[in-house]
Amino acid sequence: MSMNAFGTNFRFTSFGESHGAVIGGVIDGCLSAVVVDFDFLQNEMKRRRTAQSEFASQRTESDEVIFLSGIFEGKTTGAPIAFIIENENARSVDYENFKNIFRPSHADFTYFKKYGIRDFRGGGRSSARETAARVVAGAFAKMILREKGIYINAFTSQIGSYKISVPIEEIDFSTIEKSPVRCPQADLADEMLDFLKKIKEQGDSIGGTVTCVVSGLCAGIGEPIFDKLQARLAAAMLSIPAVHGFDYGIGFEGVTQTGSEQNDIFISKNGKILTATNNSGGIQGGISNGMPVYFRVLFKPASSIGQRQQTVDIQGNATEIKIDGRHDVCLVPRAVPVVEAMTAITLADFILAKI
Amino acid sequence: MSMNAFGTNFRFTSFGESHGAVIGGVIDGCLSAVVVDFDFLQNEMKRRRTAQSEFASQRTESDEVIFLSGIFEGKTTGAPIAFIIENENARSVDYENFKNIFRPSHADFTYFKKYGIRDFRGGGRSSARETAARVVAGAFAKMILREKGIYINAFTSQIGSYKISVPIEEIDFSTIEKSPVRCPQADLADEMLDFLKKIKEQGDSIGGTVTCVVSGLCAGIGEPIFDKLQARLAAAMLSIPAVHGFDYGIGFEGVTQTGSEQNDIFISKNGKILTATNNSGGIQGGISNGMPVYFRVLFKPASSIGQRQQTVDIQGNATEIKIDGRHDVCLVPRAVPVVEAMTAITLADFILAKI
Amino acid sequence: MSMNAFGTNFRFTSFGESHGAVIGGVIDGCLSAVVVDFDFLQNEMKRRRTAQSEFASQRTESDEVIFLSGIFEGKTTGAPIAFIIENENARSVDYENFKNIFRPSHADFTYFKKYGIRDFRGGGRSSARETAARVVAGAFAKMILREKGIYINAFTSQIGSYKISVPIEEIDFSTIEKSPVRCPQADLADEMLDFLKKIKEQGDSIGGTVTCVVSGLCAGIGEPIFDKLQARLAAAMLSIPAVHGFDYGIGFEGVTQTGSEQNDIFISKNGKILTATNNSGGIQGGISNGMPVYFRVLFKPASSIGQRQQTVDIQGNATEIKIDGRHDVCLVPRAVPVVEAMTAITLADFILAKI
Amino acid sequence: MSMNAFGTNFRFTSFGESHGAVIGGVIDGCLSAVVVDFDFLQNEMKRRRTAQSEFASQRTESDEVIFLSGIFEGKTTGAPIAFIIENENARSVDYENFKNIFRPSHADFTYFKKYGIRDFRGGGRSSARETAARVVAGAFAKMILREKGIYINAFTSQIGSYKISVPIEEIDFSTIEKSPVRCPQADLADEMLDFLKKIKEQGDSIGGTVTCVVSGLCAGIGEPIFDKLQARLAAAMLSIPAVHGFDYGIGFEGVTQTGSEQNDIFISKNGKILTATNNSGGIQGGISNGMPVYFRVLFKPASSIGQRQQTVDIQGNATEIKIDGRHDVCLVPRAVPVVEAMTAITLADFILAKI
């Protein structure tokens, strides 16, 4: 079991609780002599930050990454890169109220059952705060991948029943960051915003999907049988808090199609073998085929809501809970850089194993 | 990278090509002194066998498992259990026609690009034939799990647009095997059969979903952050040939629900903490909560169809291909025991790590 | 490859360079709800500290361990335990002289060849400073092991030609710390001290051996074929800087014995099966047999000496080097707690996998 | 825990008991498109075979390797290579006598304590028979390594008190196979033979050492901190039955040397940086430095001897045991190809991870 580490060749170990002093991580296996692009890193951190939108939880998180090892004179040395991010706003006192209560659909109950001990502050390890460390590791993975011409772009493809209708191949990735909901279809983005306002007013939350596209990946990446590219990507995505589903290529949308409709015909273009359609999502038999790899990640609605909910306390007595203050109305826009980060880590792990 | 092995504590290594002499596997880490239930094993093999339905490919596969090691006087010894299953019907000659042609949406092209060599016989490693070895390993995992009161039941929940409407908690698992389509909703099963006949007449194929339910799993199974129960299950499922999607709990079906609708309220019943609903699919924060664990696995339509298709040969020249003989009209019913097997292997890996 | 991590179930990841800001580590898989014995931990750190003896290098190292995660209200939570130790005396300027010179028998050359970049400050990752983080992880492993009645005691068994003659089973472990050389044979300890003074005057260094004894380990620990107890212990020991050899049981000393002399006869005592002798070192077939496990670890003389040595610079030009200031006359006494720590980590990894 | 598998990138899984139907293995991660040199493979098997010398146990073992997968038209395909070797002479009946008795210094007792079940036939998994599978995997590793100019030569360097005196760098590897004891120092080889005759007459056994030299390994192989080249080699060697010790470079022989005597001075020769001596055994800081890598492996005397020995039965009652028939007088000569095989597997695992 890898537990708090992901990957073999490019291995990311995560540590820290949402309301401890810091969160952080260790990257083991990063190429040496990579010039660290600190501006790029800080921009990735900024993209993930809570405060970006009015629909995120109230907490203002720090995004300064402090490196502890593995970088010398601005370059990676090949030694493990350890880093921390301080938790500025770790108000444990806020959580005293929930000390003996299990919040519905949160991990309070299962952590308590598993570990027999309870760090009740803000979800501890299961909080989305932990994903900030993933974004740091993902930024290093992206630095390695872009040297090989591999680029990763994720975006919000659905919130509630508001679903993107532009085909993948027609999406202009440069428009993603133009809306706080990170949906590249401008009219839909506005509708999503209005919808989120309504959900917020109701003290409720809503889920949706992130779609991620990998461009520039050569054919041959993926290791049958059990480290198929889609299997590793699925494991990476399902490790993100609140993720409940994954599909790649046409996926669940294509369940009514027949084989003759869904098969991707091979064609030859400028001496290169391509497929005419890309329902396979760039993967066949667990190995990339040179077409763009794309997949979809389902996020459930955030469990913390502003409404009063029934639940039980640690003794099993019925009680009620109401979480005050601002909560995450929708996790999806904020998760976009996290999906990208985990994709980058997964791909770097494959790429660095290739001889 | 684990490549052809899955699991850490209960580790299954798979080997063999669909048209080589044998397929087989090695189970490392099985408990010692387990009385091997050979009848149960053969029944599992029979459930997976191709010939079961008129909608499967023509090949009649052997299902006799020959054990090479790890069993002494009918019990496991703690040593690795190696086994083989002979490929009786390995007609390589049939595949000569495809020697230089890439079949659409098959793994021919990607294997060739990755390995620079081509074992063109019947898909080699990427064939569904390989899953027979998984069923053997799964049977051993099930033997261990049932000793702990853990049972796994999978069934066909959708074929094309025919989708089960009975709620999970009302399904009678004993009816699953009564229909060749393995759908426990009798009227729907008949409709599915009629639909498959039509697809077969058209020389086409169709996909669908398998739903899998784990009963009797105690709270506390799953290892945050990166070996969450759902992450390991997703990786297991996405390693199965033709699987393109995974969700757990209410999943994609619940994308339009708000948090207040989807949250599972904790209740206390007979001194035990349960949830009133189970939209979480028995998992919170990556750890089982004691409720039934359930998830859904999407299978694309089989790539081999009876219709003539355009493609290219190894030099990139446009050509056509038509696969003669019977092909898999729908992979879903046959995949039911494979989904169960991979679920069992995944759970045994967790259970055997628990102290 | 695990690279900077050791273990599967109790996994220790190490980071930090000897002259960076900190060294540290992450312990993943530690049991939850363990009361952390901070006094014990600090005592272990003190045992390892450089300044303990007049024969160690001049540097005064900090030994304050700062915990970043995984501990709540004095107990482990089951989450990864990250920690750092600040490097107080990181005088990079001292190393400017060696910036372009390869020190003989140091890792300067091989790190440069491998990584194509040079962190020339004090050996970087290859420095013995890194072992402080191992002692922290070892202290947690020891806390788990002692709950199960398992104790680890290491001592200096040889320095140069001065070799212990007391049989293992007669050694009084409580005397080990009475001499700065950590040899429990009092007269020999004095001779070793005199010898080290002479070596120091010569500006030279000397090696020796540490012997480690594990008491209270039950029969059945060790995983054939490739995770034999001795194989994991050897890997752990050979990962310590300057270690060049390992043997267990009677080892190299028994090379002239015949089988009839070396075999350990089984006897029965108070209803328990024991061996009359323990030449096997408590291990047979890779599995502990319930007798004390013991092994020996060889340390080469420290590469840094006070004498002028010939070498080459980065361009291959012949040059000379002389390392000013105090250096390690003998690594052996200081390595005693490090050998114990790696032994504890190795055993905890086995113990936590046992069901 | 890897248990019965070794390696990450070139992974060898071993299965089979000494008196079951077969022993065998699976090689996962072998390069594709390697032309399999079957003559070389059979010669490696022949080198390991028991019957080679009059000092080995009576059993005549098969050495025909049957491949089950991973090879197509004489080349590796990149799929796992599974193979078996039949156990021709599996006379379980011979072992009925020992069914309830623990043989001294054998693994009977520890396997029984660990697994609670006893496969009493000939040592089961702990038998040296299992090493035949390692030689198969080693042959594939050697095929990959020799393409990169890396060669491995092992030889008998000591039996009892008969110890080689020729320096490593003067040994002519082509003479190793000229004597059945595999010692390249001709006069010593004859003395060893005479000595073994005497030991055999006494119904006794004797141990010794194998030295292994790797030529042609470039600088940069080895992964600090925990996958140092010497740590992986030590783990590989200590996994071989009857191995009790490991050292590299000058090792235990140099324990009385000072740093000024043992340090390897860097020199420049024909534009290449070398060391004037090679006491470091070609490794510094866990990474190869381009000089020959060499190490020594200690084998204890075989536990099976022809003399009557005291022991206990499964109930703890005192009894006697005498193993009839020919036993292994000395394991060392026969272990030479096994040491080479495990070295090759270890190095292939590193080499295939290098980008």
XYZ file of C-alpha atoms in Angstrom, chain C residues 1-6 8-9 12-14 102-107 109-111 113-115 125-126 130 134 158-161 195 199 202 204-209 219-228 230-232 234-236 238-268 273-274 279-290 296-305 307 309-318 342 346 349-350 353-354, chain D residues 1-6 8-9 12-14 102-107 109-111 113-115 125-126 130 134 158-161 195 199 202 204-209 219-228 230-232 234-236 238-268 273-274 279-290 296-305 307 309-318 342 346 349-350 353-354:
256
model
C 12.696 1.881 -6.953
C 11.977 3.347 -3.554
C 14.906 5.785 -3.722
C 14.502 8.002 -0.645
C 11.887 5.863 1.070
C 12.290 2.632 3.020
C 6.044 -0.635 2.720
C 3.807 -0.716 5.790
C 10.107 6.292 6.121
C 10.882 8.970 3.520
C 14.031 10.992 4.111
C 36.542 15.522 -5.880
C 37.418 14.370 -2.359
C 38.886 10.822 -2.379
C 36.390 8.056 -1.526
C 33.620 10.632 -1.053
C 30.454 10.669 -3.135
C 32.335 12.349 -8.083
C 29.497 9.831 -8.360
C 26.775 12.386 -7.524
C 28.283 11.927 -12.738
C 24.758 10.835 -11.900
C 22.969 14.139 -11.537
C 22.583 13.965 0.648
C 25.448 11.537 1.200
C 21.026 12.598 7.014
C 16.517 7.995 10.527
C 35.436 -3.853 16.795
C 37.607 -0.819 16.045
C 40.655 -1.508 13.913
C 42.090 -4.718 15.300
C 43.915 3.732 19.948
C 44.691 7.773 15.093
C 47.916 11.161 12.980
C 43.757 9.718 10.184
C 40.547 7.671 10.575
C 39.684 4.059 11.328
C 36.702 1.733 10.826
C 35.183 -1.155 12.708
C 32.001 -3.033 13.353
C 9.106 -16.854 15.550
C 7.577 -16.273 12.121
C 8.854 -12.816 11.099
C 10.341 -12.602 7.581
C 8.842 -13.122 4.120
C 10.388 -15.695 1.799
C 11.819 -15.627 -0.819
C 12.917 -12.072 -1.464
C 11.909 -10.360 1.749
C 13.769 -12.684 4.041
C 18.191 -11.038 6.729
C 17.713 -9.595 3.230
C 15.700 -6.642 4.531
C 21.084 -6.179 4.994
C 19.406 -3.663 2.697
C 18.710 -1.411 5.679
C 23.953 -1.148 3.543
C 21.924 2.050 3.108
C 23.807 3.667 6.010
C 26.713 5.863 4.868
C 30.156 4.165 5.131
C 28.743 0.666 5.672
C 30.631 -1.902 3.582
C 29.573 -5.240 5.014
C 26.951 -7.275 6.833
C 26.739 -10.744 8.287
C 24.346 -12.426 10.690
C 24.723 -15.247 13.150
C 28.272 -16.564 13.337
C 28.836 -15.137 9.845
C 32.301 -14.738 8.364
C 33.824 -15.882 11.673
C 32.417 -19.354 11.080
C 33.707 -19.856 7.560
C 36.100 -22.630 8.630
C 33.440 -24.565 10.567
C 31.800 -27.660 9.183
C 28.065 -28.249 9.135
C 28.263 -30.585 12.104
C 29.958 -27.827 14.072
C 27.717 -24.984 12.960
C 24.259 -26.555 12.893
C 21.988 -25.422 15.717
C 20.461 -28.446 17.413
C 16.790 -28.080 18.367
C 15.937 -28.686 22.003
C 12.786 -28.455 24.021
C 11.334 -25.388 21.066
C 14.668 -23.577 21.135
C 24.944 -19.775 15.026
C 21.978 -19.109 12.731
C 21.499 -15.710 14.373
C 17.853 -16.398 15.110
C 16.886 -16.792 11.451
C 16.289 -19.913 9.385
C 14.976 -19.848 5.828
C 14.547 -16.085 6.106
C 12.157 -16.326 9.066
C 12.836 -15.617 12.736
C 12.924 -18.727 14.923
C 12.307 -17.072 18.307
C 27.219 -7.322 12.434
C 27.685 -4.163 10.375
C 31.050 -3.109 8.932
C 31.973 0.579 8.729
C 34.911 1.683 6.622
C 37.222 4.413 7.962
C 35.764 7.901 7.397
C 36.867 9.278 4.027
C 37.581 12.751 5.397
C 41.031 12.769 6.977
C 46.202 14.499 5.918
C 45.716 13.749 -0.281
C 46.171 13.700 -4.025
C 43.089 13.927 -6.221
C 41.733 15.567 -9.381
C 39.506 18.543 -10.011
C 36.358 18.647 -12.105
C 38.433 18.955 -15.289
C 40.552 15.954 -14.370
C 43.646 17.990 -13.457
C 45.790 16.520 -10.680
C 17.278 1.142 10.824
C 12.843 -2.770 9.279
C 7.653 -2.739 8.607
C 7.326 -6.511 9.083
C 2.135 -6.221 7.941
C 1.274 -9.155 10.156
C 6.457 -6.321 0.937
C 7.496 -7.914 -2.338
C 7.634 -11.429 -0.871
C 8.254 -13.701 -3.876
C 9.105 -10.937 -6.325
C 12.335 -8.998 -6.761
C 10.555 -2.911 -9.834
C 11.381 -2.337 -13.491
C 11.212 -11.497 -11.255
C 8.492 -13.475 -9.473
C 9.470 -16.969 -8.330
C 12.625 -30.543 12.443
C 16.002 -30.886 10.720
C 18.680 -28.799 12.506
C 19.400 -25.394 10.910
C 16.835 -26.092 8.181
C 13.751 -23.946 7.640
C 10.655 -25.197 12.065
C 10.297 -21.571 11.010
C 8.008 -22.355 8.059
C 5.687 -21.618 12.931
C 4.918 -19.000 10.288
C 2.410 -20.802 8.096
C 10.185 -23.200 -0.947
C 13.386 -22.912 1.060
C 14.232 -22.716 -6.285
C 16.570 -17.333 -10.693
C 37.180 -19.412 -0.300
C 36.222 -22.877 0.959
C 36.850 -23.490 4.651
C 40.273 -21.979 5.309
C 39.691 -30.866 1.176
C 34.766 -33.446 4.270
C 33.309 -37.461 7.112
C 30.042 -33.402 6.783
C 29.684 -30.101 4.898
C 31.660 -26.881 4.606
C 30.978 -23.276 3.598
C 32.937 -20.541 1.894
C 32.661 -17.425 -0.217
C 29.266 5.632 -13.487
C 25.894 6.763 -12.129
C 24.065 3.501 -11.339
C 22.450 3.353 -7.873
C 19.702 5.367 -6.204
C 20.414 7.128 -2.910
C 19.451 6.927 -0.115
C 17.702 3.596 0.254
C 18.304 2.013 -3.125
C 22.041 2.372 -3.050
C 25.284 -1.968 -2.506
C 21.968 -2.089 -0.608
C 20.148 -3.679 -3.528
C 23.089 -7.069 -0.483
C 19.332 -7.696 -0.472
C 19.685 -9.811 -3.606
C 20.956 -12.372 1.285
C 17.872 -13.762 -0.456
C 19.891 -16.744 -1.705
C 19.522 -19.838 0.512
C 22.452 -20.379 2.952
C 23.931 -16.905 2.421
C 24.987 -15.385 5.755
C 27.148 -12.424 4.791
C 28.007 -9.776 2.214
C 30.722 -7.193 1.808
C 31.901 -5.074 -1.095
C 35.216 -3.574 -2.012
C 37.952 -4.471 0.460
C 35.210 -5.117 3.044
C 35.913 -6.969 6.275
C 39.488 -7.629 5.113
C 40.221 -3.927 5.424
C 38.905 -3.417 8.942
C 42.383 -2.705 10.334
C 43.245 -0.154 7.647
C 43.156 3.583 8.289
C 41.428 6.085 6.041
C 44.728 7.179 4.536
C 45.411 3.573 3.561
C 41.943 2.735 2.284
C 40.901 5.911 0.451
C 40.899 5.564 -3.340
C 42.820 8.454 -4.871
C 41.277 9.920 -8.030
C 43.498 10.012 -11.100
C 42.989 11.076 -14.685
C 38.646 10.056 -14.168
C 39.500 6.768 -12.433
C 39.002 -0.444 -2.191
C 35.561 1.138 -2.604
C 34.534 -1.731 -4.883
C 33.425 0.630 -7.621
C 30.744 2.311 -5.492
C 30.767 5.656 -3.676
C 27.724 7.120 -1.960
C 25.644 4.226 -3.277
C 26.408 5.043 -6.923
C 28.770 3.247 -9.312
C 31.934 5.224 -10.147
C 32.883 3.449 -13.374
C 31.828 -11.168 -1.661
C 29.026 -13.504 -0.584
C 29.337 -15.847 2.403
C 27.713 -19.289 2.303
C 27.318 -21.289 5.501
C 27.950 -25.057 5.401
C 24.936 -26.970 4.063
C 22.602 -27.911 6.896
C 21.989 -31.433 5.576
C 24.853 -33.661 6.649
C 26.001 -37.614 10.361
C 22.141 -35.352 14.741
C 19.994 -34.713 17.761
C 16.799 -32.731 17.303
C 13.125 -32.611 18.326
C 9.910 -33.674 16.637
C 6.820 -31.574 16.096
C 5.680 -32.255 19.705
C 9.021 -31.167 21.092
C 10.180 -34.674 21.957
C 13.921 -35.286 21.685
C 20.879 -12.274 -8.846
C 19.608 -6.356 -9.714
C 16.368 -3.427 -12.595
C 18.524 -0.299 -12.292
C 14.854 2.521 -14.891
C 17.405 4.885 -16.391
